[in-house]
mmCIF file of C-alpha atoms (C1' of nucleotides) in Angstrom:
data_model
loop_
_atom_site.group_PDB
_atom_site.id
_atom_site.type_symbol
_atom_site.label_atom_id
_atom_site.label_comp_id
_atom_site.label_asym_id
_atom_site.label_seq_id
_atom_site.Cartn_x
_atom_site.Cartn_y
_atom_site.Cartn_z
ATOM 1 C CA UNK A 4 -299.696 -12.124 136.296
ATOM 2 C CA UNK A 5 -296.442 -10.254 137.326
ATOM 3 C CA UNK A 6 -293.793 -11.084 140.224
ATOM 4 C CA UNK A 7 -293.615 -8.074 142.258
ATOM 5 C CA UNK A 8 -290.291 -7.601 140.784
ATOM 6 C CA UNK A 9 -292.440 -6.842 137.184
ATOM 7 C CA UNK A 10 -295.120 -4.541 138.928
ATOM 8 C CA UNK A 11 -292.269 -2.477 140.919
ATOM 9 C CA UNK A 12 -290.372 -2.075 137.242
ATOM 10 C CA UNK A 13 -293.843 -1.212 135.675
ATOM 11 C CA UNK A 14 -295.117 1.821 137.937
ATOM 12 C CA UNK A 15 -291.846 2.746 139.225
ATOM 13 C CA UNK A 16 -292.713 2.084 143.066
ATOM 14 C CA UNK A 17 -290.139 -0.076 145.054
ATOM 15 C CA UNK A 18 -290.717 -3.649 145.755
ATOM 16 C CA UNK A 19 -290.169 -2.946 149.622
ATOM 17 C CA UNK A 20 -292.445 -0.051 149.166
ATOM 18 C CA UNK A 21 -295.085 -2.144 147.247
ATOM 19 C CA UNK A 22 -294.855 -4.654 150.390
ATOM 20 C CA UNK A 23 -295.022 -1.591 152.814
ATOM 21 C CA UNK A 24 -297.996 -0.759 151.174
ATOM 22 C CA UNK A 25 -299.493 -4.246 151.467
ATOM 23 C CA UNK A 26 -298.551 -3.867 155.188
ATOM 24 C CA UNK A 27 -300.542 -0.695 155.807
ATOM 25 C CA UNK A 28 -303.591 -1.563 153.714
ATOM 26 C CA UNK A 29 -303.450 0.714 151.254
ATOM 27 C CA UNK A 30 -302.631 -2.502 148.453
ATOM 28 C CA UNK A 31 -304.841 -5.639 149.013
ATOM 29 C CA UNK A 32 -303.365 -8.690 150.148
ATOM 30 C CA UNK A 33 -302.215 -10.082 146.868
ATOM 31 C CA UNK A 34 -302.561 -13.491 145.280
ATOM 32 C CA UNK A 35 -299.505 -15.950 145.685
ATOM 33 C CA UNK A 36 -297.630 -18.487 143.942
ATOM 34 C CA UNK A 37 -296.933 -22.093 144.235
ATOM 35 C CA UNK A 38 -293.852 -20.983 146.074
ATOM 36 C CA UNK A 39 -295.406 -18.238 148.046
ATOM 37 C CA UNK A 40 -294.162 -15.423 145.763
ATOM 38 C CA UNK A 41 -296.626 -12.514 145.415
ATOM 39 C CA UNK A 42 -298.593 -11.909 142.244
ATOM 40 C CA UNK A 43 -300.183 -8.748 140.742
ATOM 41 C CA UNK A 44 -302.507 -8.479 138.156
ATOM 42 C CA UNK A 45 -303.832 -5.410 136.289
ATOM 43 C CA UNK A 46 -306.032 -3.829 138.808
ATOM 44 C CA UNK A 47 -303.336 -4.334 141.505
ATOM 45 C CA UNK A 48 -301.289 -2.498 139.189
ATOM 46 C CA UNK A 49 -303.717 0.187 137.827
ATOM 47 C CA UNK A 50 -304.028 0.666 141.950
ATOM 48 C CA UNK A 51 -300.219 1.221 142.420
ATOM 49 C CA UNK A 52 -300.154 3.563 139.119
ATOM 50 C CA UNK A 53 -302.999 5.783 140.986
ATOM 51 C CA UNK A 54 -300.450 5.410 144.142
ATOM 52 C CA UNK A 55 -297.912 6.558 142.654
ATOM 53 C CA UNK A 56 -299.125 9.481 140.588
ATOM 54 C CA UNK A 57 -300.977 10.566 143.992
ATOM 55 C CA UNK A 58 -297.717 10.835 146.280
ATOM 56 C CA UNK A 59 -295.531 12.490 143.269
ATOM 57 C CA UNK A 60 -298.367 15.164 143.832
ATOM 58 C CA UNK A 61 -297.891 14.790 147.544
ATOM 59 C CA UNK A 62 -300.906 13.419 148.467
ATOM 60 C CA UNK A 63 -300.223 11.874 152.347
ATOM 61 C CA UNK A 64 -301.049 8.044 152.685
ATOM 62 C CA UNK A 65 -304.417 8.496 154.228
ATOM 63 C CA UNK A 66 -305.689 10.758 151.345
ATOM 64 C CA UNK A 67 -304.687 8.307 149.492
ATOM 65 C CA UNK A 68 -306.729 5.921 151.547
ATOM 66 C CA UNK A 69 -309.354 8.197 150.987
ATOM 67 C CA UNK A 70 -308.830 8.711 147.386
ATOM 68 C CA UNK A 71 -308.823 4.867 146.649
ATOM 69 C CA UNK A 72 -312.265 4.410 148.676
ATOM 70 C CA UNK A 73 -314.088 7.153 146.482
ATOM 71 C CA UNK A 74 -312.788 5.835 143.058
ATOM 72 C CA UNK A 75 -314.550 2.271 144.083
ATOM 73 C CA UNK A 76 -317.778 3.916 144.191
ATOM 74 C CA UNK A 77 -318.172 5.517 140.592
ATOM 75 C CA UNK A 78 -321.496 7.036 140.762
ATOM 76 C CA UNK A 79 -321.255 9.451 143.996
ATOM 77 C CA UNK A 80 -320.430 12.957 144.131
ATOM 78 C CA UNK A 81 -317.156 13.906 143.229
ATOM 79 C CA UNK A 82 -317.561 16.575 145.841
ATOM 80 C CA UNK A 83 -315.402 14.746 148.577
ATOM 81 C CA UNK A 84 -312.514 13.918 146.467
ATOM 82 C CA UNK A 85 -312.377 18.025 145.380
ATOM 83 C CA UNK A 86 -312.110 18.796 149.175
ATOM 84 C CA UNK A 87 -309.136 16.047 149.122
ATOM 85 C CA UNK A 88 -307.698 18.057 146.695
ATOM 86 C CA UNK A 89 -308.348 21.579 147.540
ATOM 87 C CA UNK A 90 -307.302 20.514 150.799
ATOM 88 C CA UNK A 91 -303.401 19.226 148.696
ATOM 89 C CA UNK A 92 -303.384 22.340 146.569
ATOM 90 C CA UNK A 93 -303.816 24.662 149.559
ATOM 91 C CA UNK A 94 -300.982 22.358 151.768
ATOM 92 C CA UNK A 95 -298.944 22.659 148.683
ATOM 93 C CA UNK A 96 -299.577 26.592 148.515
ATOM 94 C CA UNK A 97 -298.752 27.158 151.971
ATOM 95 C CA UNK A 98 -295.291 25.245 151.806
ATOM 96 C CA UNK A 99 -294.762 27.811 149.011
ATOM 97 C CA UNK A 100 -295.104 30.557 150.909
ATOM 98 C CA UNK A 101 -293.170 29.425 153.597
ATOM 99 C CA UNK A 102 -290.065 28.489 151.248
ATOM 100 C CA UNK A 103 -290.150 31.781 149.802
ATOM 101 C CA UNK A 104 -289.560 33.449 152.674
ATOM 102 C CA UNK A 105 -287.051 31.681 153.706
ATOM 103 C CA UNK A 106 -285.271 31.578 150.386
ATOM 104 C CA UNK A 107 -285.219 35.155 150.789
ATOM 105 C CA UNK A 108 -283.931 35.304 154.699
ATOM 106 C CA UNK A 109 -280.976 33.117 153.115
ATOM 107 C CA UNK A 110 -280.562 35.149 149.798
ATOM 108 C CA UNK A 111 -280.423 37.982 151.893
ATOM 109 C CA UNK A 112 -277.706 36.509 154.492
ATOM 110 C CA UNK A 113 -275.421 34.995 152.002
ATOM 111 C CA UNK A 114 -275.638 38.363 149.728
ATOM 112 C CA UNK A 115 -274.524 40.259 153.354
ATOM 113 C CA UNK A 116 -271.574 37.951 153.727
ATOM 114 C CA UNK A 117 -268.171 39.775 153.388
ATOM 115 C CA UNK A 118 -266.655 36.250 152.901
ATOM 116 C CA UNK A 119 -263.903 37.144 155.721
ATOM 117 C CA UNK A 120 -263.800 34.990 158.518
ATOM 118 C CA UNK A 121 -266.385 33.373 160.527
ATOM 119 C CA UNK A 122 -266.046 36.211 163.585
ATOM 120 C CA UNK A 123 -267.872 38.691 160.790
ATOM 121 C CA UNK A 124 -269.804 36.299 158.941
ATOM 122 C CA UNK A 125 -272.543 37.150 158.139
ATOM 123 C CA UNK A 126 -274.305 33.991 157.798
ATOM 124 C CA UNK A 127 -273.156 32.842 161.086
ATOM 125 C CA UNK A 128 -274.486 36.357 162.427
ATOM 126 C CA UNK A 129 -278.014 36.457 161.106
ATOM 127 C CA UNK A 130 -278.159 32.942 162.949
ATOM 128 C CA UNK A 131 -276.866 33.904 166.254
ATOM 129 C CA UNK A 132 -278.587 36.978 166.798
ATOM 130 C CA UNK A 133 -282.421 36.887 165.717
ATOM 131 C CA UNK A 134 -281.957 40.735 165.613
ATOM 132 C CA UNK A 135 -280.016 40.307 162.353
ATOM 133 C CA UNK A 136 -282.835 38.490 160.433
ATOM 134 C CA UNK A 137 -286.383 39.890 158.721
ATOM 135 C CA UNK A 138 -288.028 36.419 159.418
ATOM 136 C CA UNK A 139 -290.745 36.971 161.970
ATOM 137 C CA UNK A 140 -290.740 34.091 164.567
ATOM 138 C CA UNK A 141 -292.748 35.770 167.281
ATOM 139 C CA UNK A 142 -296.021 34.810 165.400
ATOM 140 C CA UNK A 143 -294.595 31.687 164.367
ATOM 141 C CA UNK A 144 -295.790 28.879 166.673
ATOM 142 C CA UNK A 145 -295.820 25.532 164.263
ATOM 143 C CA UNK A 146 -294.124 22.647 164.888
ATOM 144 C CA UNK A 147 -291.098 23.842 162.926
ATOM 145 C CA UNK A 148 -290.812 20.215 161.057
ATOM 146 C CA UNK A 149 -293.896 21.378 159.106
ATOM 147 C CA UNK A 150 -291.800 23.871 157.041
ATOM 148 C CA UNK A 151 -289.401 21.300 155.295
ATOM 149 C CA UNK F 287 -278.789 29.932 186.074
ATOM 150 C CA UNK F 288 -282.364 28.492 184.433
ATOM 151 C CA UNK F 289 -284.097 25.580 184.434
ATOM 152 C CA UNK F 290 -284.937 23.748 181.800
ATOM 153 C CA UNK F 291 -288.605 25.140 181.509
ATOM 154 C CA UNK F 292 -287.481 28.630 181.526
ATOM 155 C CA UNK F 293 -284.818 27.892 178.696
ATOM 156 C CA UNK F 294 -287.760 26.684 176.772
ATOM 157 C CA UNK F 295 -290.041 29.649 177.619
ATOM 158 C CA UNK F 296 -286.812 32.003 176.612
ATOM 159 C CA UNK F 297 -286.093 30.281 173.555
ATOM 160 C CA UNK F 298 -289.626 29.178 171.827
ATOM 161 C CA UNK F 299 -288.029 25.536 171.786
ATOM 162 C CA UNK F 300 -289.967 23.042 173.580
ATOM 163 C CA UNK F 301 -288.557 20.942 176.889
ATOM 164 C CA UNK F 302 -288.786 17.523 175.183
ATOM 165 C CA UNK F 303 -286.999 18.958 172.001
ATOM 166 C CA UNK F 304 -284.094 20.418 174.543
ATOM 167 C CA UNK F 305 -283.395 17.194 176.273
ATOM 168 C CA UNK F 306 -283.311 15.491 172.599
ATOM 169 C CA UNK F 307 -280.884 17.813 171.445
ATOM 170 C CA UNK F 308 -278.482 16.921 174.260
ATOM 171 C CA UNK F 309 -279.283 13.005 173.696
ATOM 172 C CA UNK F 310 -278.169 13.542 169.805
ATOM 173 C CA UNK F 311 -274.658 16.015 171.102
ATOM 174 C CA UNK F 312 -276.004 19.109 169.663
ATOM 175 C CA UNK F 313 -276.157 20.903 172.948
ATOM 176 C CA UNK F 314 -273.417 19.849 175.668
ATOM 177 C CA UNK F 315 -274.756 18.093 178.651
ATOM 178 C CA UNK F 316 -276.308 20.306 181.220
ATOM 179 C CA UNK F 317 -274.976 20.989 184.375
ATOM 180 C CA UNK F 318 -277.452 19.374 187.656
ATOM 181 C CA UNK F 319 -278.687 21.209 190.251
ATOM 182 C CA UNK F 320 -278.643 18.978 193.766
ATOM 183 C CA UNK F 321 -281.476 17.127 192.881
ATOM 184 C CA UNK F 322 -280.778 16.092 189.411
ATOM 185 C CA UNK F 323 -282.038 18.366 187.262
ATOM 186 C CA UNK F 324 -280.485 20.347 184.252
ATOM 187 C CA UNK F 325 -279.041 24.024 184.493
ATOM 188 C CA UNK F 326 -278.293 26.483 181.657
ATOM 189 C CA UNK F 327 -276.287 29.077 181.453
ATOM 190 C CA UNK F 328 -276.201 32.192 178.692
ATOM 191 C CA UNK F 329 -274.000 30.216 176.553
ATOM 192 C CA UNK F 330 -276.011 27.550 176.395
ATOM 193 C CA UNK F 331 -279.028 30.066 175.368
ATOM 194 C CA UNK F 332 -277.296 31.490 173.224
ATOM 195 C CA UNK F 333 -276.283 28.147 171.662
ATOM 196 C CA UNK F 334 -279.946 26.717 171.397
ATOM 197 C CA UNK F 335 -281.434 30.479 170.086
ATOM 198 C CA UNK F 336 -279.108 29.623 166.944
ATOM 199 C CA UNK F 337 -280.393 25.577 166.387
ATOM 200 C CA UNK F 338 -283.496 27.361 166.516
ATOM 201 C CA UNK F 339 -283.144 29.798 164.284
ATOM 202 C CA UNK F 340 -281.094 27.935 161.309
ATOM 203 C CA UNK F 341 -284.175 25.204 161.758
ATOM 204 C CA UNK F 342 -286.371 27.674 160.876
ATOM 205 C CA UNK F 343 -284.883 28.438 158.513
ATOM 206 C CA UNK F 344 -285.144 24.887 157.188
ATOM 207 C CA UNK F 345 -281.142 23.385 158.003
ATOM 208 C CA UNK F 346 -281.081 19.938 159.175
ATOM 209 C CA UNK F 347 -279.597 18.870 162.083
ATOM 210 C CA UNK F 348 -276.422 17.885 160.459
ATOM 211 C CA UNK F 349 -275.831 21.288 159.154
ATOM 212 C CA UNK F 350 -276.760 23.090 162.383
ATOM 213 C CA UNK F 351 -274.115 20.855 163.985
ATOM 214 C CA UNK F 352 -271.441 22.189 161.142
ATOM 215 C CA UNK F 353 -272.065 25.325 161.429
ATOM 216 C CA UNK F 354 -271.718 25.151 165.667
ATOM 217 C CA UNK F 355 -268.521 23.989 165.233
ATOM 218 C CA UNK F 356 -267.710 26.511 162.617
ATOM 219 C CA UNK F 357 -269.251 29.366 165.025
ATOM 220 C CA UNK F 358 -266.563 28.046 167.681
ATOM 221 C CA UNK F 359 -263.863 28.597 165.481
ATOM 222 C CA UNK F 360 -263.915 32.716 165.297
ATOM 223 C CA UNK F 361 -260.680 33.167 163.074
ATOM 224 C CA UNK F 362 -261.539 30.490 160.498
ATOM 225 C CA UNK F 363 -262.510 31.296 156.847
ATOM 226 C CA UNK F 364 -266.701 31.445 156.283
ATOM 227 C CA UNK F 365 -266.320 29.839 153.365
ATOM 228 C CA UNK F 366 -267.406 26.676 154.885
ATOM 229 C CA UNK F 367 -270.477 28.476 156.273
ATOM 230 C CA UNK F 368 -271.191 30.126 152.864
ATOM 231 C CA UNK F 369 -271.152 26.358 151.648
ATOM 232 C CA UNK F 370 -273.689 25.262 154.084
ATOM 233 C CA UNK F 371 -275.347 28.210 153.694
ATOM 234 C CA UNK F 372 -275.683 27.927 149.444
ATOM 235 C CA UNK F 373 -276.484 24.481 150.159
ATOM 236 C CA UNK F 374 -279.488 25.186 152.049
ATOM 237 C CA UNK F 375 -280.533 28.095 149.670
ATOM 238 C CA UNK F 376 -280.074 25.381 146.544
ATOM 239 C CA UNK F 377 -282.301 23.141 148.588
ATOM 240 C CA UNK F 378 -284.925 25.776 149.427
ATOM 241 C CA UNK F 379 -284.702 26.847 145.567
ATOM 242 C CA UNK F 380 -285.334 23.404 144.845
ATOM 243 C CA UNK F 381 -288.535 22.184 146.591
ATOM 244 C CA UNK F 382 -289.784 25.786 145.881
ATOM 245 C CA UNK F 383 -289.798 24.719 141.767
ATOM 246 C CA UNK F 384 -291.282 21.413 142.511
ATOM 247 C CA UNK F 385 -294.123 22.578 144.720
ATOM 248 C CA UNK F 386 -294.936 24.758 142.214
ATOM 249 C CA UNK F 387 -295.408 22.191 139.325
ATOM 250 C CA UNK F 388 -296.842 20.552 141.546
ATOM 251 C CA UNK F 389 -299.149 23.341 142.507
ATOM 252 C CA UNK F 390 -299.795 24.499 138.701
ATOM 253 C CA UNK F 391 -300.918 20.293 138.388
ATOM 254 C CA UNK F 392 -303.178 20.656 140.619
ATOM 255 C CA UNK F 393 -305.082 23.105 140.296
ATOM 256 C CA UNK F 394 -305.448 22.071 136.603
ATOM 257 C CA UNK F 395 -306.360 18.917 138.301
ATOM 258 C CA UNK F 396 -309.375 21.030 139.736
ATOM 259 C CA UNK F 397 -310.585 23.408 137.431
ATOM 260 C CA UNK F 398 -310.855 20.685 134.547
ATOM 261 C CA UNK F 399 -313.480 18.925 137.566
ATOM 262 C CA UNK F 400 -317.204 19.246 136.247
ATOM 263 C CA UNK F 401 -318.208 18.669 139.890
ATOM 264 C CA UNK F 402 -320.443 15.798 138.574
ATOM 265 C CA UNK F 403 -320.030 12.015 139.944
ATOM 266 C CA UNK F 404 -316.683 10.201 140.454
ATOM 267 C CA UNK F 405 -316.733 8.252 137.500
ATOM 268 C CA UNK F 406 -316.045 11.559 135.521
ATOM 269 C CA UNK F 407 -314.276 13.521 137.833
ATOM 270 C CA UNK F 408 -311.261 14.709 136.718
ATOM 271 C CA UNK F 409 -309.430 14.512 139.692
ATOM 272 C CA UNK F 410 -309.833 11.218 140.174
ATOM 273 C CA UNK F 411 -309.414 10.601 136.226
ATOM 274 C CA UNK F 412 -305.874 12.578 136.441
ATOM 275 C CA UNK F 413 -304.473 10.180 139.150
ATOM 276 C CA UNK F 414 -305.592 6.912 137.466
ATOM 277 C CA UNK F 415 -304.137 7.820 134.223
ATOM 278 C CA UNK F 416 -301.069 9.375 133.299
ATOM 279 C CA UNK F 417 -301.633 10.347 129.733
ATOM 280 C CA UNK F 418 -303.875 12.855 131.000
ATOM 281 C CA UNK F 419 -300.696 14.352 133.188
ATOM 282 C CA UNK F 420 -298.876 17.376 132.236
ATOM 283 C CA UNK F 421 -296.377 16.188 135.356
ATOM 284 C CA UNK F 422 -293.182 14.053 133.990
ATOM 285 C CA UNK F 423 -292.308 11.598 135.549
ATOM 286 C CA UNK F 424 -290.184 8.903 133.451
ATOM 287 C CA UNK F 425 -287.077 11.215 134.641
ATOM 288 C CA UNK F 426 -287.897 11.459 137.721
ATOM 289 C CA UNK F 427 -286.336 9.036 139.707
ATOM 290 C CA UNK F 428 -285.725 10.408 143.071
ATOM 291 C CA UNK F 429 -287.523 9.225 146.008
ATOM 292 C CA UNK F 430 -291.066 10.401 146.008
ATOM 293 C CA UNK F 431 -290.505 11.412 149.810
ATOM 294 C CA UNK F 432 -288.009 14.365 149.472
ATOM 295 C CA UNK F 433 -290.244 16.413 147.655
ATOM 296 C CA UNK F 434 -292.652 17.035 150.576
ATOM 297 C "C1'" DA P 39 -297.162 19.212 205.768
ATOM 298 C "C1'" DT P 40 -298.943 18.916 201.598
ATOM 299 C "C1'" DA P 41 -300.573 20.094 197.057
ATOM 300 C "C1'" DG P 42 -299.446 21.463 192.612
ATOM 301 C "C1'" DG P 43 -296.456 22.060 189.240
ATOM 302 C "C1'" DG P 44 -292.189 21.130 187.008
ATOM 303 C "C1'" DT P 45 -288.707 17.747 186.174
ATOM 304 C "C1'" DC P 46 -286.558 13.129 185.711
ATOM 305 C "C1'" DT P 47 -285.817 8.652 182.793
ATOM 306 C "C1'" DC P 48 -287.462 5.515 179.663
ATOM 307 C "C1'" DT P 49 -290.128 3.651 176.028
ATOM 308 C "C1'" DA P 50 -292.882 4.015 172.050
ATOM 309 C "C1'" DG P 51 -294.917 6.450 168.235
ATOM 310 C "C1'" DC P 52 -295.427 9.629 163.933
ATOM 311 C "C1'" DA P 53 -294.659 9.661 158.192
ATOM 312 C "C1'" DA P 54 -293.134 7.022 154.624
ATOM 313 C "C1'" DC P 55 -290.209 4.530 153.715
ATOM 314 C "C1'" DT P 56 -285.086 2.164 153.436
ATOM 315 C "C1'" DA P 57 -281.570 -1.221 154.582
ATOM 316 C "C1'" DG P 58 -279.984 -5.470 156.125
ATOM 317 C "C1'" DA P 59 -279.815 -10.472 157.700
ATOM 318 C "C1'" DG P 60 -280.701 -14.949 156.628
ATOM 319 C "C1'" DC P 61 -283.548 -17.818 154.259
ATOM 320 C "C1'" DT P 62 -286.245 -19.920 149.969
ATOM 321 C "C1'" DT P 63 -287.752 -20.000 145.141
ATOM 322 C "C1'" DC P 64 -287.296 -19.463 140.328
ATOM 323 C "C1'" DA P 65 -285.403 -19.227 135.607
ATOM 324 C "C1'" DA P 66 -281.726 -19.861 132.441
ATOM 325 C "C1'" DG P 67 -277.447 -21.868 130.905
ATOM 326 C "C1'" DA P 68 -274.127 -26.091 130.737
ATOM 327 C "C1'" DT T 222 -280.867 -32.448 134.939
ATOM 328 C "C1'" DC T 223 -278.078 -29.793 137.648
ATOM 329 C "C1'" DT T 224 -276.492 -25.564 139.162
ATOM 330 C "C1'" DT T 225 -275.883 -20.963 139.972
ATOM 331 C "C1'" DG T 226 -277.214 -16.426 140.690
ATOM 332 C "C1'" DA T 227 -280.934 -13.253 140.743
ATOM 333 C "C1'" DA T 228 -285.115 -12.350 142.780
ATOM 334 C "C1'" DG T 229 -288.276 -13.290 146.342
ATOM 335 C "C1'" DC T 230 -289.606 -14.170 151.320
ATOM 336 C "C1'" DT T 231 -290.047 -12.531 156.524
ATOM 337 C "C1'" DC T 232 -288.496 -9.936 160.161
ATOM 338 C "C1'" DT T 233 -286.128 -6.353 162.547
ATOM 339 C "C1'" DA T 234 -284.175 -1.985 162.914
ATOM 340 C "C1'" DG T 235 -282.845 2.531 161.118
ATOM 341 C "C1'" DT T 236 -283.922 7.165 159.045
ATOM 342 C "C1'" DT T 237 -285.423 12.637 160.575
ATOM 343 C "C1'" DG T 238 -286.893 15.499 164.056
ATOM 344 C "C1'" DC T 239 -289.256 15.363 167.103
ATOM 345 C "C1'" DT T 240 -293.839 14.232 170.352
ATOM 346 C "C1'" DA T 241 -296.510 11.687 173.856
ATOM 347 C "C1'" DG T 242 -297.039 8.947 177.748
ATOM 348 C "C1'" DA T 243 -295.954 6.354 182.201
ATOM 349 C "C1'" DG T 244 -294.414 6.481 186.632
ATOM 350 C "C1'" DA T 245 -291.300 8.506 189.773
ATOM 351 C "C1'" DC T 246 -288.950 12.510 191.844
ATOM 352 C "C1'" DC T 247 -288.097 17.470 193.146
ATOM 353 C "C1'" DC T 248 -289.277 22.189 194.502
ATOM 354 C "C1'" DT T 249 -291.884 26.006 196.007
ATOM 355 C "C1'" DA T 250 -295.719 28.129 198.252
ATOM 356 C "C1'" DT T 251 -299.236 28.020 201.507
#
DNA sequence: ATAGGGTCTCTAGCAACTAGAGCTTCAAGA
DNA sequence: TCTTGAAGCTCTAGTTGCTAGAGACCCTAT
């Protein structure tokens, strides 16, 4: 049995991050000690592993969830957990995108920049006046937070 | 002089967001009309047309507020700008080349899937166990959030 | 005069953690 | 065995950039 000290050293996942996940459900409760100190065996830390390999992917929490739930039931259909994941790749794909054209709005800004002062720069420019600037936004209705 | 509504319908930023960004100092407090409620001016359309264009372009609030400041100061160097600028750009670059491993894991992820049940589906299999990973992680240590 | 929209403040919530306070427990050395 | 320092515990609050809701107020048009 490992402290949570162990497991956190062993997957790489931070002990207040192995208790948030406790928190939220996505880790069973786990066993405790004598002195009420939380131990893990090797399914709790196979579970974390999968965790952990599954958000350095970017898989959201309630995938996750949803993930964790499917690979309790061996013999279904692997059907759902392919949507899961063409449902990732295509969020992943679409951030792409997006990042490309902004790397190229601020390639093409800091390339225009005459490096005087800031009453011709050009980066400042482009900003201030949406005239300056390839990047449609009239078509662009997200939330912008979605883009980071 | 407009109200707060119009701003919002002139700019593409939404009410809520506008009162937030005077709460955190990144637009000046509005003036009141007689019965309380919040004036703009050009200047201050001006002012939120740029937060909203350097967030779309992905700068976080902290940079936006730099580069006001810099946009104040008309005779000053751009270096500073180009800084915050390159910055971004590096940033951009950055989470472009992870998304992409991420992207090219994926859809390995996927096309390896036989589509048969979840005890030998791939995607599932990929995310319990690492050896069957082409993604590195043991030197990766950043937090898993920032690559989202 | 009144109905409806827009606006006001304030609080709470989202994701996915992270940091800190103030306490207890455990393991290793003297 | 005692002690000390690391590691663990719970709980609250903070992060980023907003968004949603409650309940009250204002403003314009009919």
């Amino acid at each position: 049995m490992l402290s949570i000290g162990k497991l956190s050293a062993a997957t790489g996942v931070k002990v207040p991050t192995i208790r948030y996940y406790e928190d939220i459900g996505l880790l069973p409760e786990a066993e405790r000690s004598a002195g009420n100190q939380r131990l893990y065996d090797l399914a709790a830390q196979e579970r974390l592993a999968f965790i952990r390999h599954a958000r350095e992917l970017g898989f959201p929490l309630d995938s996750i969830r949803e993930l964790l739930s499917l690979s309790d039931q061996p013999d279904m259909s692997c059907a759902a957990a392919d949507v899961i994941a063409t449902r990732q790749l295509a969020a992943v794909n679409d951030r792409i995108i997006r990042l490309q054209a902004l790397q190229r709005e601020l390639e093409r800004m800091l390339a225009q920049c005459a490096h005087g002062t800031i009453s011709d720069c050009m980066v400042i420019e482009v900003l201030s006046d949406h005239a300056n600037c390839l990047h449609d936004h009239h078509g662009d209705r997200r939330p912008l937070s979605s883009q980071s």
